[in-house]
Amino acid sequence: MSKAFTRENDTPPESELDDLDDPAPLPQGFKNYMTPPGFQRMQEELRHLLRVERPKVVEVVSWAAGNGDRSENGDYLYGKKRLREIDRRIRFLNKRLESAVVVNPQDQKNREQVFFGATVTYAREDGSENTITIVGADEVDPDRGHVSWISPIARALLKAREGDLVDVRTPAGMEQVEVLEIRYAG
């Protein structure tokens, strides 16, 4: 086989890399729920990218392009790569914000049940207690205890009340947890 038809490395071409950062689709039939702070954070990130980050990189790329040979110009090559990364993130944020359904947990009327935006403390079978806040898929932060409303633990807890025992599917199998406390911000 001719070397002309093989790549020296296995890195996909840039056009294929552009598709890698498309938003992970939500499961069929699920909405893109978000809390107001999560929606605001994404809007602020988008604004920052559009008004600050992208213009700086465009300026550097324009300057570097004027310096001659672009094939060996590190500022130009890195700048173009960074510009593609920023543009991918902008597309991602735009798609997510367009499909977002903002749900304010403070508007929740039935505070005796677990719904989107609730902070829930539950006891596991081993006696340990965990506290999680149920948020949108784009707001997940395990270090802060924020879990997606479509995660197994959140789906098991939804509509439960304090004192209820619910079954949760875990990688180790089924586990029963007890709802100890339900709180809503505000």
CSV table of C-alpha atoms in Angstrom, one decimal:
chain,number,residue,atom,x,y,z
A,1,MET,CA,0.0,0.0,0.0
A,2,SER,CA,1.2,3.5,-0.8
A,3,LYS,CA,2.3,5.8,2.0
A,4,ALA,CA,0.2,8.5,0.4
A,5,PHE,CA,-2.9,6.9,1.8
A,6,THR,CA,-1.8,6.5,5.4
A,7,ARG,CA,-1.5,9.0,8.2
A,8,GLU,CA,1.6,9.3,10.2
A,9,ASN,CA,-0.4,9.5,13.4
A,10,ASP,CA,-3.8,8.5,14.4
A,11,THR,CA,-5.1,12.0,15.2
A,12,PRO,CA,-8.3,12.7,13.4
A,13,PRO,CA,-8.3,15.7,11.1
A,14,GLU,CA,-9.5,19.1,12.5
A,15,SER,CA,-12.9,18.8,10.8
A,16,GLU,CA,-13.6,15.6,12.8
A,17,LEU,CA,-12.4,17.2,16.0
A,18,ASP,CA,-14.9,20.0,15.7
A,19,ASP,CA,-17.8,17.5,16.1
A,20,LEU,CA,-16.4,16.1,19.4
A,21,ASP,CA,-17.6,18.9,21.6
A,22,ASP,CA,-21.2,19.0,20.5
A,23,PRO,CA,-23.4,18.9,23.6
A,24,ALA,CA,-24.0,15.4,24.9
A,25,PRO,CA,-27.6,14.8,24.0
A,26,LEU,CA,-30.0,14.4,26.9
A,27,PRO,CA,-31.8,11.1,27.0
A,28,GLN,CA,-34.8,10.9,24.6
A,29,GLY,CA,-37.8,12.7,26.1
A,30,PHE,CA,-35.9,14.5,28.8
A,31,LYS,CA,-35.9,18.3,29.0
A,32,ASN,CA,-32.8,20.4,29.7
A,33,TYR,CA,-33.9,21.7,33.2
A,34,MET,CA,-31.6,24.3,34.9
A,35,THR,CA,-31.7,26.3,38.0
A,36,PRO,CA,-31.5,30.1,37.7
A,37,PRO,CA,-27.9,30.3,39.0
A,38,GLY,CA,-26.8,27.6,36.6
A,39,PHE,CA,-28.4,29.3,33.7
A,40,GLN,CA,-26.8,32.6,34.7
A,41,ARG,CA,-23.4,31.0,35.0
A,42,MET,CA,-23.6,29.6,31.5
A,43,GLN,CA,-24.8,33.0,30.1
A,44,GLU,CA,-21.9,34.8,31.9
A,45,GLU,CA,-19.4,32.3,30.4
A,46,LEU,CA,-20.8,32.8,26.9
A,47,ARG,CA,-20.6,36.6,27.3
A,48,HIS,CA,-17.0,36.3,28.5
A,49,LEU,CA,-16.0,34.2,25.6
A,50,LEU,CA,-17.7,36.4,23.1
A,51,ARG,CA,-16.7,39.8,24.5
A,52,VAL,CA,-13.3,39.1,26.1
A,53,GLU,CA,-11.6,35.8,25.2
A,54,ARG,CA,-12.4,35.5,21.5
A,55,PRO,CA,-11.5,39.1,20.6
A,56,LYS,CA,-8.1,38.8,22.3
A,57,VAL,CA,-7.3,35.6,20.4
A,58,VAL,CA,-8.5,37.1,17.1
A,59,GLU,CA,-6.2,40.0,17.7
A,60,VAL,CA,-3.2,37.7,18.3
A,61,VAL,CA,-4.0,35.6,15.2
A,62,SER,CA,-4.3,38.7,13.1
A,63,TRP,CA,-1.0,40.0,14.3
A,64,ALA,CA,0.7,36.6,13.8
A,65,ALA,CA,-0.7,36.2,10.3
A,66,GLY,CA,0.9,39.5,9.4
A,67,ASN,CA,4.3,38.1,10.4
A,68,GLY,CA,4.8,35.9,7.3
A,69,ASP,CA,5.1,32.2,7.0
A,70,ARG,CA,2.1,30.8,8.9
A,71,SER,CA,3.2,27.1,8.8
A,72,GLU,CA,5.9,27.7,11.4
A,73,ASN,CA,4.4,30.6,13.3
A,74,GLY,CA,3.6,29.2,16.8
A,75,ASP,CA,1.4,32.2,17.7
A,76,TYR,CA,-0.6,31.8,14.6
A,77,LEU,CA,-1.0,28.0,14.9
A,78,TYR,CA,-1.8,28.0,18.6
A,79,GLY,CA,-4.2,31.0,18.2
A,80,LYS,CA,-6.1,29.2,15.4
A,81,LYS,CA,-6.4,26.1,17.6
A,82,ARG,CA,-7.5,28.2,20.6
A,83,LEU,CA,-10.0,30.0,18.3
A,84,ARG,CA,-11.6,26.6,17.3
A,85,GLU,CA,-11.8,25.6,20.9
A,86,ILE,CA,-13.6,28.8,21.9
A,87,ASP,CA,-15.9,28.6,18.9
A,88,ARG,CA,-16.8,25.0,19.9
A,89,ARG,CA,-17.6,26.1,23.4
A,90,ILE,CA,-19.7,29.0,22.2
A,91,ARG,CA,-21.7,26.6,20.0
A,92,PHE,CA,-22.1,24.2,23.0
A,93,LEU,CA,-23.3,27.0,25.3
A,94,ASN,CA,-25.7,28.4,22.7
A,95,LYS,CA,-27.3,25.0,22.1
A,96,ARG,CA,-27.7,24.3,25.8
A,97,LEU,CA,-29.0,27.8,26.7
A,98,GLU,CA,-31.5,27.6,23.8
A,99,SER,CA,-32.9,24.3,25.0
A,100,ALA,CA,-32.9,25.2,28.7
A,101,VAL,CA,-36.0,25.2,30.8
A,102,VAL,CA,-35.2,27.3,33.9
A,103,VAL,CA,-36.9,26.0,37.0
A,104,ASN,CA,-36.7,28.0,40.2
A,105,PRO,CA,-36.7,25.7,43.2
A,106,GLN,CA,-38.1,28.6,45.3
A,107,ASP,CA,-41.3,28.4,43.4
A,108,GLN,CA,-41.8,24.8,44.5
A,109,LYS,CA,-45.2,24.6,46.3
A,110,ASN,CA,-45.1,21.0,47.5
A,111,ARG,CA,-42.0,21.2,49.7
A,112,GLU,CA,-42.7,17.9,51.5
A,113,GLN,CA,-41.6,16.0,48.4
A,114,VAL,CA,-38.3,15.9,46.5
A,115,PHE,CA,-38.4,17.8,43.2
A,116,PHE,CA,-35.9,19.5,41.0
A,117,GLY,CA,-33.7,21.9,43.0
A,118,ALA,CA,-34.2,20.2,46.3
A,119,THR,CA,-31.3,19.6,48.7
A,120,VAL,CA,-31.8,16.1,50.1
A,121,THR,CA,-30.0,14.4,53.0
A,122,TYR,CA,-30.4,10.6,52.9
A,123,ALA,CA,-29.0,7.7,54.9
A,124,ARG,CA,-27.4,4.7,53.2
A,125,GLU,CA,-27.6,1.1,54.3
A,126,ASP,CA,-24.1,1.3,55.8
A,127,GLY,CA,-25.2,4.1,58.1
A,128,SER,CA,-23.5,7.0,56.3
A,129,GLU,CA,-25.3,10.1,55.4
A,130,ASN,CA,-25.1,12.0,52.1
A,131,THR,CA,-26.5,15.4,51.1
A,132,ILE,CA,-27.1,16.2,47.5
A,133,THR,CA,-28.7,19.0,45.5
A,134,ILE,CA,-30.7,17.9,42.4
A,135,VAL,CA,-29.7,20.2,39.5
A,136,GLY,CA,-29.6,20.2,35.7
A,137,ALA,CA,-27.3,18.1,33.6
A,138,ASP,CA,-25.0,21.1,32.9
A,139,GLU,CA,-24.7,22.0,36.5
A,140,VAL,CA,-23.3,18.8,37.9
A,141,ASP,CA,-20.5,19.3,40.5
A,142,PRO,CA,-19.8,16.2,42.6
A,143,ASP,CA,-17.4,18.2,44.9
A,144,ARG,CA,-20.4,20.4,45.9
A,145,GLY,CA,-22.9,17.5,46.0
A,146,HIS,CA,-24.7,18.7,42.9
A,147,VAL,CA,-26.1,15.8,40.9
A,148,SER,CA,-28.1,15.7,37.7
A,149,TRP,CA,-31.8,15.2,38.0
A,150,ILE,CA,-31.5,12.3,35.5
A,151,SER,CA,-28.9,10.5,37.6
A,152,PRO,CA,-29.9,7.2,39.3
A,153,ILE,CA,-29.9,8.7,42.8
A,154,ALA,CA,-31.9,11.7,41.9
A,155,ARG,CA,-34.5,9.7,39.9
A,156,ALA,CA,-34.9,7.4,42.8
A,157,LEU,CA,-35.4,10.3,45.2
A,158,LEU,CA,-37.8,12.3,43.1
A,159,LYS,CA,-41.3,12.5,44.7
A,160,ALA,CA,-40.0,10.8,47.9
A,161,ARG,CA,-40.9,12.3,51.3
A,162,GLU,CA,-39.0,12.5,54.6
A,163,GLY,CA,-38.9,9.1,56.1
A,164,ASP,CA,-39.4,7.2,52.8
A,165,LEU,CA,-37.2,4.3,51.9
A,166,VAL,CA,-36.3,4.3,48.2
A,167,ASP,CA,-34.4,1.8,46.1
A,168,VAL,CA,-31.4,3.1,44.2
A,169,ARG,CA,-29.7,1.2,41.4
A,170,THR,CA,-25.9,1.4,42.0
A,171,PRO,CA,-23.0,-0.2,40.1
A,172,ALA,CA,-22.8,-2.7,43.0
A,173,GLY,CA,-26.5,-3.5,42.7
A,174,MET,CA,-29.7,-2.3,44.4
A,175,GLU,CA,-29.4,-0.3,47.6
A,176,GLN,CA,-32.1,1.1,49.9
A,177,VAL,CA,-31.7,4.7,51.2
A,178,GLU,CA,-33.9,6.6,53.7
A,179,VAL,CA,-34.8,10.2,53.0
A,180,LEU,CA,-33.9,12.2,56.2
A,181,GLU,CA,-34.4,15.8,55.2
A,182,ILE,CA,-35.6,17.9,52.2
A,183,ARG,CA,-34.8,21.5,51.8
A,184,TYR,CA,-35.4,24.1,49.1
A,185,ALA,CA,-33.3,27.3,48.8
A,186,GLY,CA,-35.0,30.4,50.0
